[in-house]
Each structure stands twice: as C-alpha cells, then as structure tokens.
C-alpha cells in the first residue's frame, strides 16, 4: 500500500546552527537520495524543513518572534526581508538536491500564503495536494504577516507539520528527522549513558539540551507537543535520526525502525 509521508528536516540537521548560513550539504544530499528512493517506490512525500542557521540567529538578534518593537522597527523590518531571503536560499539547497536526484518539486514559502503564527495560522493547505503526481511540495518555517500591532511573527515548521498532517487526506506517516540523536532520550542526549525511548506518550517528560540562544521556535518541546497532537490522527508519527535516512524507508516498508514512535 502506498504511503503518504509528511517529513520535516530539522534545522539543526541540515545546517550548523552555530555558524551563520552554514548548510550541511552532504546530509541534505543523503536525505534527498532517500526521498528519491521513496518516491520511486510509489509513495508520496510532503517536505518541510527548519531554518537552522539561516533563520534562528538573525531572528534571535532582532527579536522577530515577538513581533514589531517600535524602538527597533526599522531594523526588524530589514531583518524580516533578510530572513525570508535566507530561507529561500536554504530551501534552494534542498530543492537543488531533489532535482539532482530526479525529483521535481514546488516550493510554497509561508510568507506567500500563510497569515498568523502557532497552530491556528490561516492559509490554504490544499496547495500541497494540487501538485502533479511524483512532485514533492516543499515549505519551511518562515517570518509571516500577523494581525494587529505585532505586524510579523515566526511560523514554525512544526506548526506546519501539525496542520498539514492532520488536515490533508490519507497521511500515513509523519516523520521528524533530527540531528545527531536517534529520537527522544531518557536524559539530555549530551549526557553520557542517555538511552533511546522507543515509545513516547503525551504527558511524559521531555529531556532536552535545547539551546534558547539559537532556537526561537521552541525546540524539541514544541516538536513533542505537535507530534503528540498529530498522533491523534496519524498512526505512524516518529522521531528519527536524519543522519540515517535509510530508516525512513525501513519504517515505511517494515513498520518499525530505530527511533521514537509518538503516541497521543
């Protein structure tokens, strides 16, 4: 049976978050190669990616997540333009790699079609189902318009994942690809002796080494919350190590893999 997979490439997976605009091209290529294999096997993929060092550093510097601050509004508006441009640039690394692996794609920047932040943002999600068969729709976390005096805010890729996974028809798998960790851990992953949690349920604690100096959208805590929300409508919701993209195909074909399955 053909799978319909909504997949997110974490920003920390495809970029070096500690260095401004530093893509991890080999990682991107390895994932896109696996996506090509998945598509060739008759499955459908919708792709979302994070911002990493192409968005979080500048957004943090100018407090874009909090909306317009009259004292620095001119600099913030310039930063909004730069972040949107930088996100298109990062997306280009992903789409170019998809193209090199024989996959056509269409890009839908949220700043073009979404209004508002959080999981209640407004936007026509049907665009993700209107692409030709075999084409991968691609979107990402972005700076979007919001109502009122705030003027702008950051729409997280995790919120995109939740809405797309739950509102599009027949989604069978939702996969969050993480960087340098196999899934949810029983201790922060940088602590010696930490172990993989194979099944995580809503309400259980989330151990994290979340770096608020770099991440402006909530880190693993938001991912866990959105994944739990998604699991109420999608049976297979997983956190998987993106450095091992072959595990995505293993999950689709065998029903399990190394990672954490999320239950609501």
Short mmCIF file of C-alpha atoms in Angstrom, two decimals:
data_model
loop_
_atom_site.label_atom_id
_atom_site.label_comp_id
_atom_site.label_asym_id
_atom_site.label_seq_id
_atom_site.Cartn_x
_atom_site.Cartn_y
_atom_site.Cartn_z
CA UNK A 1 0.00 0.00 0.00
CA UNK A 2 1.36 3.42 -0.97
CA UNK A 3 2.35 5.64 1.93
CA UNK A 4 1.79 9.38 2.20
CA UNK A 5 4.64 10.81 4.25
CA UNK A 6 4.87 14.28 5.74
CA UNK A 7 8.52 14.80 6.61
CA UNK A 8 10.42 17.53 8.40
CA UNK A 9 14.15 18.11 8.09
CA UNK A 10 15.20 19.77 11.34
CA UNK A 11 17.17 22.99 11.04
CA UNK A 12 19.90 21.57 13.25
CA UNK A 13 20.13 18.56 10.94
CA UNK A 14 20.62 20.40 7.65
CA UNK A 15 22.62 23.38 8.96
CA UNK A 16 25.27 24.13 11.54
CA UNK A 17 23.24 26.27 13.93
CA UNK A 18 26.33 27.81 15.49
CA UNK A 19 27.55 29.35 12.22
CA UNK A 20 25.60 31.86 10.14
CA UNK A 21 24.16 30.33 6.95
CA UNK A 22 26.12 27.07 7.08
CA UNK A 23 24.30 24.28 5.20
CA UNK A 24 25.25 20.63 5.69
CA UNK A 25 25.21 19.71 2.02
CA UNK A 26 26.20 16.06 2.44
CA UNK A 27 23.36 15.48 4.90
CA UNK A 28 20.88 17.22 2.60
CA UNK A 29 22.04 15.09 -0.33
CA UNK A 30 21.78 11.83 1.61
CA UNK A 31 18.21 12.61 2.65
CA UNK A 32 17.17 13.70 -0.83
CA UNK A 33 18.63 10.49 -2.25
CA UNK A 34 16.43 8.53 0.16
CA UNK A 35 13.38 10.64 -0.75
CA UNK A 36 14.05 9.78 -4.40
CA UNK A 37 14.00 6.09 -3.46
CA UNK A 38 10.75 6.53 -1.54
CA UNK A 39 9.11 8.31 -4.48
CA UNK A 40 10.32 5.66 -6.94
CA UNK A 41 8.68 3.02 -4.75
CA UNK A 42 5.32 4.67 -5.35
CA UNK A 43 4.97 6.68 -2.16
CA UNK A 44 4.13 10.38 -1.74
CA UNK A 45 6.25 12.87 0.21
CA UNK A 46 5.45 16.35 1.51
CA UNK A 47 8.60 18.06 2.75
CA UNK A 48 9.01 20.73 5.43
CA UNK A 49 12.34 22.00 6.69
CA UNK A 50 13.54 24.11 9.58
CA UNK A 51 15.54 27.32 9.49
CA UNK A 52 18.66 26.45 11.43
CA UNK A 53 21.43 28.99 10.98
CA UNK A 54 19.61 30.58 8.04
CA UNK A 55 16.85 31.93 10.27
CA UNK A 56 17.26 31.49 14.00
CA UNK A 57 20.39 33.59 14.54
CA UNK A 58 19.08 36.72 12.83
CA UNK A 59 15.57 36.22 14.21
CA UNK A 60 17.04 35.97 17.71
CA UNK A 61 19.21 39.05 17.24
CA UNK A 62 16.22 41.22 16.27
CA UNK A 63 13.53 39.51 18.40
CA UNK A 64 11.35 38.73 15.40
CA UNK A 65 9.34 36.06 17.21
CA UNK A 66 7.87 38.72 19.49
CA UNK A 67 6.63 40.91 16.68
CA UNK A 68 7.28 44.55 15.95
CA UNK A 69 9.09 46.61 18.59
CA UNK A 70 8.66 50.35 17.85
CA UNK A 71 12.15 51.09 19.18
CA UNK A 72 13.85 48.90 16.57
CA UNK A 73 11.08 48.51 13.98
CA UNK A 74 13.18 49.71 11.04
CA UNK A 75 15.95 47.21 11.76
CA UNK A 76 13.38 44.47 12.37
CA UNK A 77 11.70 45.05 9.01
CA UNK A 78 15.08 44.83 7.31
CA UNK A 79 15.75 41.60 9.22
CA UNK A 80 12.39 40.17 8.10
CA UNK A 81 13.37 40.72 4.47
CA UNK A 82 16.78 39.14 5.06
CA UNK A 83 15.41 36.09 6.88
CA UNK A 84 12.84 35.45 4.15
CA UNK A 85 15.56 35.70 1.52
CA UNK A 86 17.89 33.45 3.51
CA UNK A 87 15.14 30.84 3.90
CA UNK A 88 14.62 30.80 0.14
CA UNK A 89 18.37 30.28 -0.19
CA UNK A 90 18.35 27.35 2.25
CA UNK A 91 15.33 25.86 0.52
CA UNK A 92 17.31 26.09 -2.71
CA UNK A 93 19.93 23.71 -1.34
CA UNK A 94 17.15 21.21 -0.63
CA UNK A 95 15.30 21.58 -3.93
CA UNK A 96 18.50 21.54 -5.99
CA UNK A 97 19.45 18.26 -4.35
CA UNK A 98 15.99 16.83 -5.00
CA UNK A 99 16.30 17.85 -8.65
CA UNK A 100 19.74 16.24 -8.92
CA UNK A 101 18.17 13.01 -7.68
CA UNK A 102 15.45 13.19 -10.32
CA UNK A 103 12.67 14.61 -8.17
CA UNK A 104 10.55 17.56 -9.26
CA UNK A 105 9.35 19.89 -6.53
CA UNK A 106 7.27 23.00 -5.94
CA UNK A 107 8.13 25.50 -3.21
CA UNK A 108 5.48 27.23 -1.10
CA UNK A 109 7.09 29.90 1.14
CA UNK A 110 4.68 30.57 4.04
CA UNK A 111 5.23 34.32 3.69
CA UNK A 112 3.35 33.99 0.36
CA UNK A 113 0.28 32.12 1.63
CA UNK A 114 0.09 31.98 5.45
CA UNK A 115 -1.04 34.59 7.98
CA UNK A 116 -0.52 34.25 11.71
CA UNK A 117 1.65 32.05 13.92
CA UNK A 118 1.11 28.96 16.03
CA UNK A 119 -1.06 26.03 15.03
CA UNK A 120 -4.05 28.29 14.32
CA UNK A 121 -2.44 30.17 11.43
CA UNK A 122 -4.58 30.88 8.36
CA UNK A 123 -3.69 29.58 4.92
CA UNK A 124 -4.84 27.32 2.10
CA UNK A 125 -3.27 23.93 2.79
CA UNK A 126 -4.87 22.50 -0.34
CA UNK A 127 -1.89 23.81 -2.32
CA UNK A 128 0.11 20.85 -1.00
CA UNK A 129 -2.27 18.40 -2.68
CA UNK A 130 -2.54 20.18 -6.01
CA UNK A 131 0.97 19.38 -7.23
CA UNK A 132 1.39 16.82 -10.04
CA UNK A 133 1.89 13.18 -9.09
CA UNK A 134 5.52 12.47 -8.21
CA UNK A 135 6.22 16.12 -7.39
CA UNK A 136 7.31 16.97 -3.85
CA UNK A 137 5.77 20.12 -2.33
CA UNK A 138 8.29 21.91 -0.11
CA UNK A 139 7.76 24.52 2.61
CA UNK A 140 9.57 25.73 5.72
CA UNK A 141 9.43 27.78 8.88
CA UNK A 142 9.23 31.45 7.93
CA UNK A 143 8.51 35.02 9.01
CA UNK A 144 4.86 35.71 8.19
CA UNK A 145 2.35 38.53 8.50
CA UNK A 146 0.31 38.64 11.70
CA UNK A 147 -2.63 40.82 12.58
CA UNK A 148 -2.57 43.84 14.85
CA UNK A 149 0.39 45.85 16.03
CA UNK A 150 2.77 42.86 16.03
CA UNK A 151 2.89 43.07 12.20
CA UNK A 152 5.02 39.94 11.79
CA UNK A 153 5.96 36.75 13.62
CA UNK A 154 7.58 33.36 13.09
CA UNK A 155 5.52 30.44 11.84
CA UNK A 156 7.33 27.29 12.95
CA UNK A 157 7.81 24.34 10.65
CA UNK A 158 6.46 22.19 13.49
CA UNK A 159 3.13 24.02 13.30
CA UNK A 160 3.12 23.46 9.55
CA UNK A 161 3.72 19.76 10.20
CA UNK A 162 0.75 19.54 12.55
CA UNK A 163 -1.75 21.25 10.29
CA UNK A 164 -0.63 19.52 7.09
CA UNK A 165 -0.51 16.06 8.68
CA UNK A 166 -3.96 16.37 10.25
CA UNK A 167 -5.85 18.27 7.56
CA UNK A 168 -4.62 16.69 4.34
CA UNK A 169 -6.21 13.43 3.29
CA UNK A 170 -4.74 9.96 3.84
CA UNK A 171 -1.49 10.90 5.58
CA UNK A 172 0.00 7.60 6.79
CA UNK A 173 3.35 8.70 8.24
CA UNK A 174 4.69 11.84 9.90
CA UNK A 175 8.45 11.83 10.35
CA UNK A 176 10.58 14.39 12.18
CA UNK A 177 14.23 13.99 11.20
CA UNK A 178 16.54 15.06 14.00
CA UNK A 179 20.26 15.81 14.01
CA UNK A 180 22.78 13.60 15.84
CA UNK A 181 20.24 11.81 18.04
CA UNK A 182 18.21 8.66 17.37
CA UNK A 183 14.96 10.01 18.84
CA UNK A 184 13.63 11.00 22.26
CA UNK A 185 16.13 10.21 25.01
CA UNK A 186 15.69 9.40 28.70
CA UNK A 187 18.30 12.05 29.54
CA UNK A 188 19.65 15.02 27.58
CA UNK A 189 21.45 13.47 24.59
CA UNK A 190 24.75 15.10 25.53
CA UNK A 191 24.76 13.23 28.87
CA UNK A 192 26.75 10.00 28.92
CA UNK A 193 24.52 6.96 29.33
CA UNK A 194 21.40 8.51 27.81
CA UNK A 195 19.17 5.91 26.16
CA UNK A 196 16.63 5.97 23.37
CA UNK A 197 12.95 5.96 24.33
CA UNK A 198 11.32 3.69 21.70
CA UNK A 199 7.77 4.85 22.52
CA UNK A 200 6.89 8.26 23.97
CA UNK A 201 3.43 9.22 25.19
CA UNK A 202 1.98 12.66 25.76
CA UNK A 203 2.46 13.78 29.34
CA UNK A 204 5.81 12.10 29.78
CA UNK A 205 8.78 14.35 30.44
CA UNK A 206 10.88 15.68 27.58
CA UNK A 207 14.63 15.66 28.16
CA UNK A 208 16.48 18.18 26.07
CA UNK A 209 19.65 20.14 25.55
CA UNK A 210 17.59 22.90 23.93
CA UNK A 211 19.69 25.98 23.19
CA UNK A 212 17.48 29.05 23.54
CA UNK A 213 20.38 31.22 22.40
CA UNK A 214 19.94 29.82 18.89
CA UNK A 215 16.39 28.46 18.67
CA UNK A 216 13.45 30.88 18.60
CA UNK A 217 10.61 28.42 17.95
CA UNK A 218 10.54 26.09 20.95
CA UNK A 219 12.98 23.31 20.11
CA UNK A 220 12.23 19.68 20.98
CA UNK A 221 9.43 20.66 23.37
CA UNK A 222 7.34 22.11 20.54
CA UNK A 223 8.17 19.12 18.33
CA UNK A 224 6.99 16.73 21.03
CA UNK A 225 3.77 18.68 21.58
CA UNK A 226 2.97 18.86 17.87
CA UNK A 227 3.93 15.23 17.27
CA UNK A 228 1.60 14.15 20.07
CA UNK A 229 -1.17 16.24 18.53
CA UNK A 230 -0.53 14.67 15.12
CA UNK A 231 -0.56 11.13 16.55
CA UNK A 232 -4.25 11.50 17.39
CA UNK A 233 -4.99 11.49 13.67
CA UNK A 234 -1.96 9.76 12.10
CA UNK A 235 -0.92 6.27 13.18
CA UNK A 236 2.79 6.46 12.43
CA UNK A 237 4.44 9.52 13.98
CA UNK A 238 8.17 9.17 14.55
CA UNK A 239 11.34 10.99 15.58
CA UNK A 240 14.24 9.53 13.57
CA UNK A 241 17.93 10.36 13.25
CA UNK A 242 18.29 12.21 9.95
CA UNK A 243 21.89 11.07 9.67
CA UNK A 244 20.41 7.63 8.90
CA UNK A 245 17.74 8.43 6.29
CA UNK A 246 17.51 4.76 5.28
CA UNK A 247 15.47 4.32 8.45
CA UNK A 248 12.59 6.19 6.79
CA UNK A 249 12.28 3.52 4.11
CA UNK A 250 12.65 0.82 6.74
CA UNK A 251 9.75 2.35 8.66
CA UNK A 252 7.56 2.52 5.56
CA UNK A 253 8.36 -0.99 4.37
CA UNK A 254 8.67 -2.88 7.68
CA UNK A 255 6.50 -0.84 10.04
CA UNK A 256 9.26 -0.05 12.52
CA UNK A 257 12.81 1.27 12.77
CA UNK A 258 15.31 2.76 15.21
CA UNK A 259 13.68 5.89 16.57
CA UNK A 260 10.88 7.04 18.84
CA UNK A 261 7.24 6.40 18.00
CA UNK A 262 4.99 9.15 19.34
CA UNK A 263 1.61 8.35 20.86
CA UNK A 264 -1.03 10.91 21.80
#
